[in-house]
Amino acid sequence: MILHNRVNGKELKDRIQKANEERTTISLYKYQQIKNPIFFRDYLFYNFSQLGVLGRIYVSKEGINAQFSVPTANFDAFKEFLYGIDFLNGIRLNIAREDNGKSFFKLTIKVRKKIVADGIEDPDFNPSNCGKHLSAEEFNELTSQKETILVDMRNHYESEIGHFENAILPDVETFREQLPKVAEMLKDNKDKPVVMYCTGGIRCEKASAYLKYKGFNNVYQLNGGIIEYARQVKEQGLPNKFIGKNFVFDERLAESISCDIIAHCHQCGKPCDTHVNCVNTGCNLLFIQCEECASKYNHCCSEECKEVISWDESSQKEWRRKHAANKKIFSKGRFHTTTA
């Protein structure tokens, strides 16, 4: 069996957009020593393909990090297969709050050095020595205490559209950059309660272990991240301390946790929290754009890109070739957007 996609991505996206099949979007992660990640990757690809799973999954010697959707009709069969894998038996499945079934359009499973790029090379660092996990109720209680320090362990383009009340929001683009920066920011507070959170929990597993490794004595993390917090808050009728949207890494780009709009259009400054990618494929910048600016700039991030997409394909290709080394593709957020 072919263990990779052979169909054009545009065709796959068209298929899923036109499909009426009900699908459930899920994320999961597990730090676990995997002796042969290549074999495990192929094993997952074969079985997930049979079940109709679509998504983006990373496998490494340190574990698995997965965001995907499964046909709802196959959900029980999927769980049976997944729980049949010893170290994934009973694993928590973070199920999306807002889901139209169009979150992914193909299945991609890649083997990587690490499931979360952290830049840590110290052999003495133990990622399993993480902070204490908090339920939503425990999180609300602890973060209400004056001495508690709350840190958002996501990148700035994520926290820009939504975050917890009174959280420190590091101005970073990568987790690798964030770890030492947060440790330095908090170096004089090693005995205070430090609570960390991220989208689904995977980054905080390492981040909390990293702070403990750096000598912090009272480290906590939100169990299951924002996704699980939102579920518990709804089911248990708890106060919601998250403001705005939760950024997610699929076609949806975000889930609403509260009705607040805390971000602004990167082009005109109007209140807006809708992330889009510039339609100029040679740019593809992720940024926030309101409907008026989408119309004005023809769904581009700048006048330059608006002009480029009006050219013939050969001219666009030449532009992409010349700008590949100069324009930061997939640059994220407020500091990289050209407005006019």
mmCIF file of C-alpha atoms in Angstrom:
data_model
loop_
_atom_site.group_PDB
_atom_site.id
_atom_site.type_symbol
_atom_site.label_atom_id
_atom_site.label_comp_id
_atom_site.label_asym_id
_atom_site.label_seq_id
_atom_site.Cartn_x
_atom_site.Cartn_y
_atom_site.Cartn_z
ATOM 1 C CA MET A 1 0.000 0.000 0.000
ATOM 2 C CA ILE A 2 1.154 3.563 -0.774
ATOM 3 C CA LEU A 3 1.794 5.237 2.568
ATOM 4 C CA HIS A 4 1.543 8.858 1.425
ATOM 5 C CA ASN A 5 -0.844 11.116 -0.490
ATOM 6 C CA ARG A 6 -0.786 10.958 -4.281
ATOM 7 C CA VAL A 7 -3.602 13.398 -5.019
ATOM 8 C CA ASN A 8 -3.109 17.127 -5.611
ATOM 9 C CA GLY A 9 -3.741 19.196 -2.480
ATOM 10 C CA LYS A 10 -6.171 21.548 -4.243
ATOM 11 C CA GLU A 11 -8.250 18.602 -5.404
ATOM 12 C CA LEU A 12 -8.291 17.141 -1.891
ATOM 13 C CA LYS A 13 -9.420 20.471 -0.462
ATOM 14 C CA ASP A 14 -12.193 20.752 -3.060
ATOM 15 C CA ARG A 15 -13.374 17.250 -2.144
ATOM 16 C CA ILE A 16 -13.662 17.964 1.567
ATOM 17 C CA GLN A 17 -15.343 21.334 0.987
ATOM 18 C CA LYS A 18 -18.032 19.681 -1.138
ATOM 19 C CA ALA A 19 -18.486 16.632 1.098
ATOM 20 C CA ASN A 20 -21.538 16.341 3.348
ATOM 21 C CA GLU A 21 -19.942 13.735 5.627
ATOM 22 C CA GLU A 22 -20.077 14.573 9.332
ATOM 23 C CA ARG A 23 -16.594 14.612 10.859
ATOM 24 C CA THR A 24 -15.216 15.103 14.362
ATOM 25 C CA THR A 25 -12.069 17.194 14.878
ATOM 26 C CA ILE A 26 -9.700 15.957 17.588
ATOM 27 C CA SER A 27 -6.259 16.700 19.002
ATOM 28 C CA LEU A 28 -4.046 14.582 21.230
ATOM 29 C CA TYR A 29 -0.465 14.255 22.355
ATOM 30 C CA LYS A 30 1.630 11.849 24.353
ATOM 31 C CA TYR A 31 5.258 11.963 25.415
ATOM 32 C CA GLN A 32 6.458 8.387 25.143
ATOM 33 C CA GLN A 33 9.702 6.757 24.088
ATOM 34 C CA ILE A 34 9.117 5.242 20.628
ATOM 35 C CA LYS A 35 11.996 3.031 19.509
ATOM 36 C CA ASN A 36 11.078 2.954 15.825
ATOM 37 C CA PRO A 37 9.124 6.098 14.876
ATOM 38 C CA ILE A 38 9.330 5.318 11.143
ATOM 39 C CA PHE A 39 7.568 1.972 11.623
ATOM 40 C CA PHE A 40 5.035 3.586 13.975
ATOM 41 C CA ARG A 41 4.396 6.333 11.429
ATOM 42 C CA ASP A 42 3.663 3.805 8.667
ATOM 43 C CA TYR A 43 1.472 1.743 10.995
ATOM 44 C CA LEU A 44 -0.613 4.827 11.821
ATOM 45 C CA PHE A 45 -0.848 5.946 8.201
ATOM 46 C CA TYR A 46 -2.127 2.576 7.003
ATOM 47 C CA ASN A 47 -4.769 2.218 9.712
ATOM 48 C CA PHE A 48 -5.828 5.874 9.768
ATOM 49 C CA SER A 49 -6.274 5.771 5.993
ATOM 50 C CA GLN A 50 -8.645 2.834 6.356
ATOM 51 C CA LEU A 51 -10.694 4.822 8.872
ATOM 52 C CA GLY A 52 -10.857 8.003 6.778
ATOM 53 C CA VAL A 53 -8.730 10.071 9.159
ATOM 54 C CA LEU A 54 -7.471 13.405 7.835
ATOM 55 C CA GLY A 55 -5.012 15.628 9.654
ATOM 56 C CA ARG A 56 -1.485 16.595 10.599
ATOM 57 C CA ILE A 57 0.443 14.224 12.858
ATOM 58 C CA TYR A 58 4.039 14.311 14.076
ATOM 59 C CA VAL A 59 5.857 11.264 15.425
ATOM 60 C CA SER A 60 9.301 11.155 17.004
ATOM 61 C CA LYS A 61 11.336 9.124 19.450
ATOM 62 C CA GLU A 62 9.783 11.254 22.214
ATOM 63 C CA GLY A 63 6.131 10.635 21.311
ATOM 64 C CA ILE A 64 3.212 11.799 19.173
ATOM 65 C CA ASN A 65 1.488 15.138 18.528
ATOM 66 C CA ALA A 66 -1.684 14.968 16.451
ATOM 67 C CA GLN A 67 -4.486 17.194 15.165
ATOM 68 C CA PHE A 68 -6.962 15.468 12.876
ATOM 69 C CA SER A 69 -10.579 14.753 11.967
ATOM 70 C CA VAL A 70 -12.321 11.388 11.704
ATOM 71 C CA PRO A 71 -15.668 10.525 10.092
ATOM 72 C CA THR A 72 -18.119 10.614 12.978
ATOM 73 C CA ALA A 73 -19.544 7.294 11.800
ATOM 74 C CA ASN A 74 -16.071 5.763 12.326
ATOM 75 C CA PHE A 75 -15.408 7.390 15.695
ATOM 76 C CA ASP A 76 -15.952 4.240 17.765
ATOM 77 C CA ALA A 77 -13.808 2.157 15.426
ATOM 78 C CA PHE A 78 -11.131 4.840 15.571
ATOM 79 C CA LYS A 79 -11.122 4.825 19.389
ATOM 80 C CA GLU A 80 -10.943 1.031 19.426
ATOM 81 C CA PHE A 81 -7.870 1.106 17.178
ATOM 82 C CA LEU A 82 -6.201 3.950 19.052
ATOM 83 C CA TYR A 83 -6.802 2.463 22.502
ATOM 84 C CA GLY A 84 -5.424 -0.823 21.218
ATOM 85 C CA ILE A 85 -1.997 0.855 21.185
ATOM 86 C CA ASP A 86 -0.622 0.294 24.693
ATOM 87 C CA PHE A 87 0.725 3.755 25.451
ATOM 88 C CA LEU A 88 -2.343 5.457 23.924
ATOM 89 C CA ASN A 89 -4.917 3.360 25.769
ATOM 90 C CA GLY A 90 -7.357 5.727 27.464
ATOM 91 C CA ILE A 91 -5.620 8.881 26.231
ATOM 92 C CA ARG A 92 -7.702 12.059 26.476
ATOM 93 C CA LEU A 93 -9.109 13.177 23.135
ATOM 94 C CA ASN A 94 -9.511 16.957 22.895
ATOM 95 C CA ILE A 95 -12.641 17.354 20.771
ATOM 96 C CA ALA A 96 -13.171 20.663 18.963
ATOM 97 C CA ARG A 97 -15.886 23.019 20.189
ATOM 98 C CA GLU A 98 -16.704 24.570 16.805
ATOM 99 C CA ASP A 99 -16.495 22.030 14.022
ATOM 100 C CA ASN A 100 -17.902 22.083 10.487
ATOM 101 C CA GLY A 101 -16.024 18.941 9.459
ATOM 102 C CA LYS A 102 -13.696 20.904 7.149
ATOM 103 C CA SER A 103 -10.724 21.277 9.477
ATOM 104 C CA PHE A 104 -8.377 19.054 7.426
ATOM 105 C CA PHE A 105 -8.373 17.872 3.830
ATOM 106 C CA LYS A 106 -5.536 15.323 3.730
ATOM 107 C CA LEU A 107 -3.632 12.960 5.992
ATOM 108 C CA THR A 108 -0.022 13.909 6.694
ATOM 109 C CA ILE A 109 2.110 11.964 9.170
ATOM 110 C CA LYS A 110 5.727 13.055 9.525
ATOM 111 C CA VAL A 111 8.655 11.752 11.528
ATOM 112 C CA ARG A 112 10.519 14.538 13.306
ATOM 113 C CA LYS A 113 13.409 14.870 15.725
ATOM 114 C CA LYS A 114 10.984 16.192 18.354
ATOM 115 C CA ILE A 115 7.206 16.515 18.444
ATOM 116 C CA VAL A 116 7.658 20.070 19.771
ATOM 117 C CA ALA A 117 10.762 21.968 18.645
ATOM 118 C CA ASP A 118 12.246 23.326 21.877
ATOM 119 C CA GLY A 119 15.924 23.970 21.146
ATOM 120 C CA ILE A 120 16.911 22.038 24.296
ATOM 121 C CA GLU A 121 20.023 19.919 23.821
ATOM 122 C CA ASP A 122 20.981 19.415 27.478
ATOM 123 C CA PRO A 123 21.003 15.628 28.132
ATOM 124 C CA ASP A 124 20.213 16.238 31.821
ATOM 125 C CA PHE A 125 16.861 17.842 31.044
ATOM 126 C CA ASN A 126 13.977 15.507 31.917
ATOM 127 C CA PRO A 127 10.745 16.510 30.113
ATOM 128 C CA SER A 128 8.714 14.044 32.180
ATOM 129 C CA ASN A 129 9.385 16.018 35.376
ATOM 130 C CA CYS A 130 6.604 18.465 34.578
ATOM 131 C CA GLY A 131 4.438 20.738 36.715
ATOM 132 C CA LYS A 132 1.266 19.799 38.559
ATOM 133 C CA HIS A 133 -1.787 19.501 36.307
ATOM 134 C CA LEU A 134 -4.787 21.681 37.122
ATOM 135 C CA SER A 135 -8.442 21.148 36.290
ATOM 136 C CA ALA A 136 -10.460 24.168 35.139
ATOM 137 C CA GLU A 137 -11.827 24.671 38.639
ATOM 138 C CA GLU A 138 -8.363 24.434 40.231
ATOM 139 C CA PHE A 139 -6.975 26.761 37.565
ATOM 140 C CA ASN A 140 -9.641 29.391 38.294
ATOM 141 C CA GLU A 141 -8.983 29.186 42.010
ATOM 142 C CA LEU A 142 -5.183 29.356 41.818
ATOM 143 C CA THR A 143 -5.051 32.142 39.226
ATOM 144 C CA SER A 144 -7.406 34.226 41.373
ATOM 145 C CA GLN A 145 -4.742 34.432 44.076
ATOM 146 C CA LYS A 146 -2.692 37.631 44.033
ATOM 147 C CA GLU A 147 0.754 36.001 44.190
ATOM 148 C CA THR A 148 0.117 33.604 41.277
ATOM 149 C CA ILE A 149 1.925 34.296 37.997
ATOM 150 C CA LEU A 150 0.061 33.175 34.871
ATOM 151 C CA VAL A 151 2.000 32.684 31.619
ATOM 152 C CA ASP A 152 0.692 32.083 28.099
ATOM 153 C CA MET A 153 3.051 29.566 26.456
ATOM 154 C CA ARG A 154 1.770 30.220 22.952
ATOM 155 C CA ASN A 155 3.146 32.492 20.238
ATOM 156 C CA HIS A 156 2.030 36.128 20.009
ATOM 157 C CA TYR A 157 -0.198 35.596 16.967
ATOM 158 C CA GLU A 158 -2.171 33.074 19.037
ATOM 159 C CA SER A 159 -2.525 35.143 22.200
ATOM 160 C CA GLU A 160 -3.347 38.251 20.166
ATOM 161 C CA ILE A 161 -6.887 37.008 19.477
ATOM 162 C CA GLY A 162 -7.537 35.411 22.874
ATOM 163 C CA HIS A 163 -5.952 34.778 26.258
ATOM 164 C CA PHE A 164 -6.696 34.363 29.942
ATOM 165 C CA GLU A 165 -7.261 37.367 32.182
ATOM 166 C CA ASN A 166 -4.062 38.845 33.654
ATOM 167 C CA ALA A 167 -1.763 36.471 31.774
ATOM 168 C CA ILE A 168 1.788 37.369 30.762
ATOM 169 C CA LEU A 169 1.879 37.257 26.944
ATOM 170 C CA PRO A 170 5.488 36.799 25.743
ATOM 171 C CA ASP A 171 6.147 38.566 22.437
ATOM 172 C CA VAL A 172 7.634 35.592 20.576
ATOM 173 C CA GLU A 173 7.134 33.712 17.326
ATOM 174 C CA THR A 174 8.416 30.283 18.346
ATOM 175 C CA PHE A 175 8.326 27.993 21.369
ATOM 176 C CA ARG A 176 12.102 27.582 21.037
ATOM 177 C CA GLU A 177 12.477 31.338 21.539
ATOM 178 C CA GLN A 178 9.924 31.457 24.334
ATOM 179 C CA LEU A 179 11.379 28.949 26.809
ATOM 180 C CA PRO A 180 14.561 30.833 27.791
ATOM 181 C CA LYS A 181 12.753 34.179 27.563
ATOM 182 C CA VAL A 182 10.095 33.146 30.094
ATOM 183 C CA ALA A 183 12.706 31.675 32.447
ATOM 184 C CA GLU A 184 14.612 34.961 32.323
ATOM 185 C CA MET A 185 11.465 37.069 32.801
ATOM 186 C CA LEU A 186 10.517 35.122 35.938
ATOM 187 C CA LYS A 187 13.974 34.491 37.426
ATOM 188 C CA ASP A 188 13.244 36.572 40.529
ATOM 189 C CA ASN A 189 9.997 34.684 41.263
ATOM 190 C CA LYS A 190 11.175 31.110 41.635
ATOM 191 C CA ASP A 191 9.181 30.485 44.809
ATOM 192 C CA LYS A 192 5.883 31.967 43.615
ATOM 193 C CA PRO A 193 3.157 29.817 42.024
ATOM 194 C CA VAL A 194 3.685 29.855 38.246
ATOM 195 C CA VAL A 195 0.783 28.595 36.134
ATOM 196 C CA MET A 196 1.307 27.901 32.423
ATOM 197 C CA TYR A 197 -1.198 27.224 29.661
ATOM 198 C CA CYS A 198 -1.271 26.573 25.924
ATOM 199 C CA THR A 199 -3.728 25.286 23.307
ATOM 200 C CA GLY A 200 -3.975 21.604 24.218
ATOM 201 C CA GLY A 201 -1.301 21.108 26.861
ATOM 202 C CA ILE A 202 1.633 19.731 24.884
ATOM 203 C CA ARG A 203 3.854 22.798 25.077
ATOM 204 C CA CYS A 204 3.239 23.204 28.803
ATOM 205 C CA GLU A 205 4.447 19.665 29.469
ATOM 206 C CA LYS A 206 7.904 20.745 28.362
ATOM 207 C CA ALA A 207 7.658 24.343 29.533
ATOM 208 C CA SER A 208 6.739 23.429 33.098
ATOM 209 C CA ALA A 209 9.498 20.790 33.191
ATOM 210 C CA TYR A 210 11.926 23.396 31.838
ATOM 211 C CA LEU A 211 11.085 25.875 34.609
ATOM 212 C CA LYS A 212 11.500 23.156 37.233
ATOM 213 C CA TYR A 213 14.854 22.295 35.648
ATOM 214 C CA LYS A 214 15.785 25.978 35.987
ATOM 215 C CA GLY A 215 15.034 25.950 39.698
ATOM 216 C CA PHE A 216 11.399 27.071 39.907
ATOM 217 C CA ASN A 217 9.737 25.414 42.880
ATOM 218 C CA ASN A 218 5.989 25.899 42.420
ATOM 219 C CA VAL A 219 5.054 25.139 38.814
ATOM 220 C CA TYR A 220 1.594 24.256 37.495
ATOM 221 C CA GLN A 221 0.012 23.693 34.088
ATOM 222 C CA LEU A 222 -3.551 23.760 32.790
ATOM 223 C CA ASN A 223 -4.467 20.144 32.100
ATOM 224 C CA GLY A 224 -5.548 19.739 28.473
ATOM 225 C CA GLY A 225 -4.926 23.391 27.736
ATOM 226 C CA ILE A 226 -7.526 25.887 26.585
ATOM 227 C CA ILE A 227 -9.479 23.220 24.690
ATOM 228 C CA GLU A 228 -10.108 21.077 27.765
ATOM 229 C CA TYR A 229 -10.637 24.158 29.951
ATOM 230 C CA ALA A 230 -13.447 25.372 27.673
ATOM 231 C CA ARG A 231 -15.101 21.943 27.796
ATOM 232 C CA GLN A 232 -14.964 21.728 31.592
ATOM 233 C CA VAL A 233 -16.200 25.289 32.037
ATOM 234 C CA LYS A 234 -19.226 24.577 29.870
ATOM 235 C CA GLU A 235 -20.044 21.189 31.385
ATOM 236 C CA GLN A 236 -19.545 22.254 35.009
ATOM 237 C CA GLY A 237 -20.983 25.767 34.754
ATOM 238 C CA LEU A 238 -17.729 27.383 35.906
ATOM 239 C CA PRO A 239 -16.749 31.036 35.393
ATOM 240 C CA ASN A 240 -14.896 31.457 32.087
ATOM 241 C CA LYS A 241 -11.655 33.408 32.513
ATOM 242 C CA PHE A 242 -10.598 33.120 28.879
ATOM 243 C CA ILE A 243 -11.242 36.190 26.719
ATOM 244 C CA GLY A 244 -11.708 35.919 22.946
ATOM 245 C CA LYS A 245 -10.796 33.114 20.567
ATOM 246 C CA ASN A 246 -8.527 30.107 20.859
ATOM 247 C CA PHE A 247 -6.172 29.856 17.864
ATOM 248 C CA VAL A 248 -6.090 26.337 16.354
ATOM 249 C CA PHE A 249 -3.747 24.853 13.779
ATOM 250 C CA ASP A 250 -6.140 23.697 11.092
ATOM 251 C CA GLU A 251 -8.346 25.183 8.374
ATOM 252 C CA ARG A 252 -10.633 26.773 11.001
ATOM 253 C CA LEU A 253 -7.769 28.822 12.536
ATOM 254 C CA ALA A 254 -9.798 29.629 15.677
ATOM 255 C CA GLU A 255 -12.578 28.598 18.047
ATOM 256 C CA SER A 256 -14.656 31.140 19.976
ATOM 257 C CA ILE A 257 -14.371 30.762 23.755
ATOM 258 C CA SER A 258 -16.036 34.071 24.612
ATOM 259 C CA CYS A 259 -17.818 36.665 22.495
ATOM 260 C CA ASP A 260 -15.137 39.311 23.122
ATOM 261 C CA ILE A 261 -13.093 40.669 20.200
ATOM 262 C CA ILE A 262 -9.755 41.779 21.622
ATOM 263 C CA ALA A 263 -7.629 41.998 18.458
ATOM 264 C CA HIS A 264 -7.566 44.475 15.589
ATOM 265 C CA CYS A 265 -7.297 44.355 11.813
ATOM 266 C CA HIS A 266 -3.621 44.612 10.912
ATOM 267 C CA GLN A 267 -4.468 46.920 8.023
ATOM 268 C CA CYS A 268 -6.975 49.453 9.324
ATOM 269 C CA GLY A 269 -7.014 48.895 13.084
ATOM 270 C CA LYS A 270 -10.712 48.057 13.289
ATOM 271 C CA PRO A 271 -11.697 45.515 15.999
ATOM 272 C CA CYS A 272 -11.337 42.125 14.335
ATOM 273 C CA ASP A 273 -10.006 38.665 15.231
ATOM 274 C CA THR A 274 -10.200 36.812 11.912
ATOM 275 C CA HIS A 275 -6.910 35.290 10.801
ATOM 276 C CA VAL A 276 -6.390 34.775 7.070
ATOM 277 C CA ASN A 277 -3.494 33.958 4.765
ATOM 278 C CA CYS A 278 -2.510 36.380 2.018
ATOM 279 C CA VAL A 279 -3.805 34.889 -1.253
ATOM 280 C CA ASN A 280 -0.535 35.717 -2.983
ATOM 281 C CA THR A 281 0.996 32.231 -2.709
ATOM 282 C CA GLY A 282 4.486 33.719 -2.817
ATOM 283 C CA CYS A 283 3.669 35.542 0.425
ATOM 284 C CA ASN A 284 1.030 33.486 2.270
ATOM 285 C CA LEU A 285 1.400 35.741 5.320
ATOM 286 C CA LEU A 286 -0.885 34.889 8.228
ATOM 287 C CA PHE A 287 -2.492 38.079 9.521
ATOM 288 C CA ILE A 288 -5.732 39.570 10.853
ATOM 289 C CA GLN A 289 -7.987 41.174 8.261
ATOM 290 C CA CYS A 290 -11.505 42.630 8.476
ATOM 291 C CA GLU A 291 -14.094 42.205 5.712
ATOM 292 C CA GLU A 292 -13.648 45.763 4.465
ATOM 293 C CA CYS A 293 -9.882 45.375 4.053
ATOM 294 C CA ALA A 294 -10.344 41.943 2.480
ATOM 295 C CA SER A 295 -12.431 43.643 -0.193
ATOM 296 C CA LYS A 296 -10.077 46.629 -0.510
ATOM 297 C CA TYR A 297 -6.916 44.540 -0.824
ATOM 298 C CA ASN A 298 -8.524 41.615 -2.678
ATOM 299 C CA HIS A 299 -7.682 39.296 0.261
ATOM 300 C CA CYS A 300 -4.008 40.298 0.194
ATOM 301 C CA CYS A 301 -1.804 41.682 2.965
ATOM 302 C CA SER A 302 -0.564 44.680 0.957
ATOM 303 C CA GLU A 303 -0.935 46.738 -2.207
ATOM 304 C CA GLU A 304 2.132 44.971 -3.598
ATOM 305 C CA CYS A 305 0.601 41.525 -3.191
ATOM 306 C CA LYS A 306 -2.712 42.809 -4.564
ATOM 307 C CA GLU A 307 -0.880 43.883 -7.707
ATOM 308 C CA VAL A 308 1.084 40.625 -7.973
ATOM 309 C CA ILE A 309 -2.004 38.408 -8.074
ATOM 310 C CA SER A 310 -3.296 40.379 -11.076
ATOM 311 C CA TRP A 311 -0.295 39.298 -13.165
ATOM 312 C CA ASP A 312 -0.081 36.252 -15.399
ATOM 313 C CA GLU A 313 1.263 33.052 -13.834
ATOM 314 C CA SER A 314 4.753 33.297 -15.353
ATOM 315 C CA SER A 315 5.201 36.822 -13.950
ATOM 316 C CA GLN A 316 3.949 35.701 -10.543
ATOM 317 C CA LYS A 317 6.377 32.789 -10.612
ATOM 318 C CA GLU A 318 9.261 35.155 -11.355
ATOM 319 C CA TRP A 319 8.170 37.434 -8.493
ATOM 320 C CA ARG A 320 8.074 34.461 -6.116
ATOM 321 C CA ARG A 321 11.568 33.440 -7.193
ATOM 322 C CA LYS A 322 13.001 36.902 -6.543
ATOM 323 C CA HIS A 323 11.241 37.436 -3.235
ATOM 324 C CA ALA A 324 11.761 33.999 -1.694
ATOM 325 C CA ALA A 325 14.943 35.084 0.080
ATOM 326 C CA ASN A 326 13.676 38.526 1.074
ATOM 327 C CA LYS A 327 10.124 38.017 2.255
ATOM 328 C CA LYS A 328 9.620 35.878 5.332
ATOM 329 C CA ILE A 329 7.056 33.292 4.239
ATOM 330 C CA PHE A 330 4.556 32.345 6.935
ATOM 331 C CA SER A 331 5.748 35.217 9.146
ATOM 332 C CA LYS A 332 3.118 35.592 11.801
ATOM 333 C CA GLY A 333 1.319 38.536 13.288
ATOM 334 C CA ARG A 334 1.461 42.200 13.907
ATOM 335 C CA PHE A 335 5.141 42.961 13.370
ATOM 336 C CA HIS A 336 5.346 41.592 9.840
ATOM 337 C CA THR A 337 2.256 42.955 8.144
ATOM 338 C CA THR A 338 2.611 45.524 5.364
ATOM 339 C CA THR A 339 -0.433 47.768 5.342
ATOM 340 C CA ALA A 340 -0.117 49.734 2.121
#
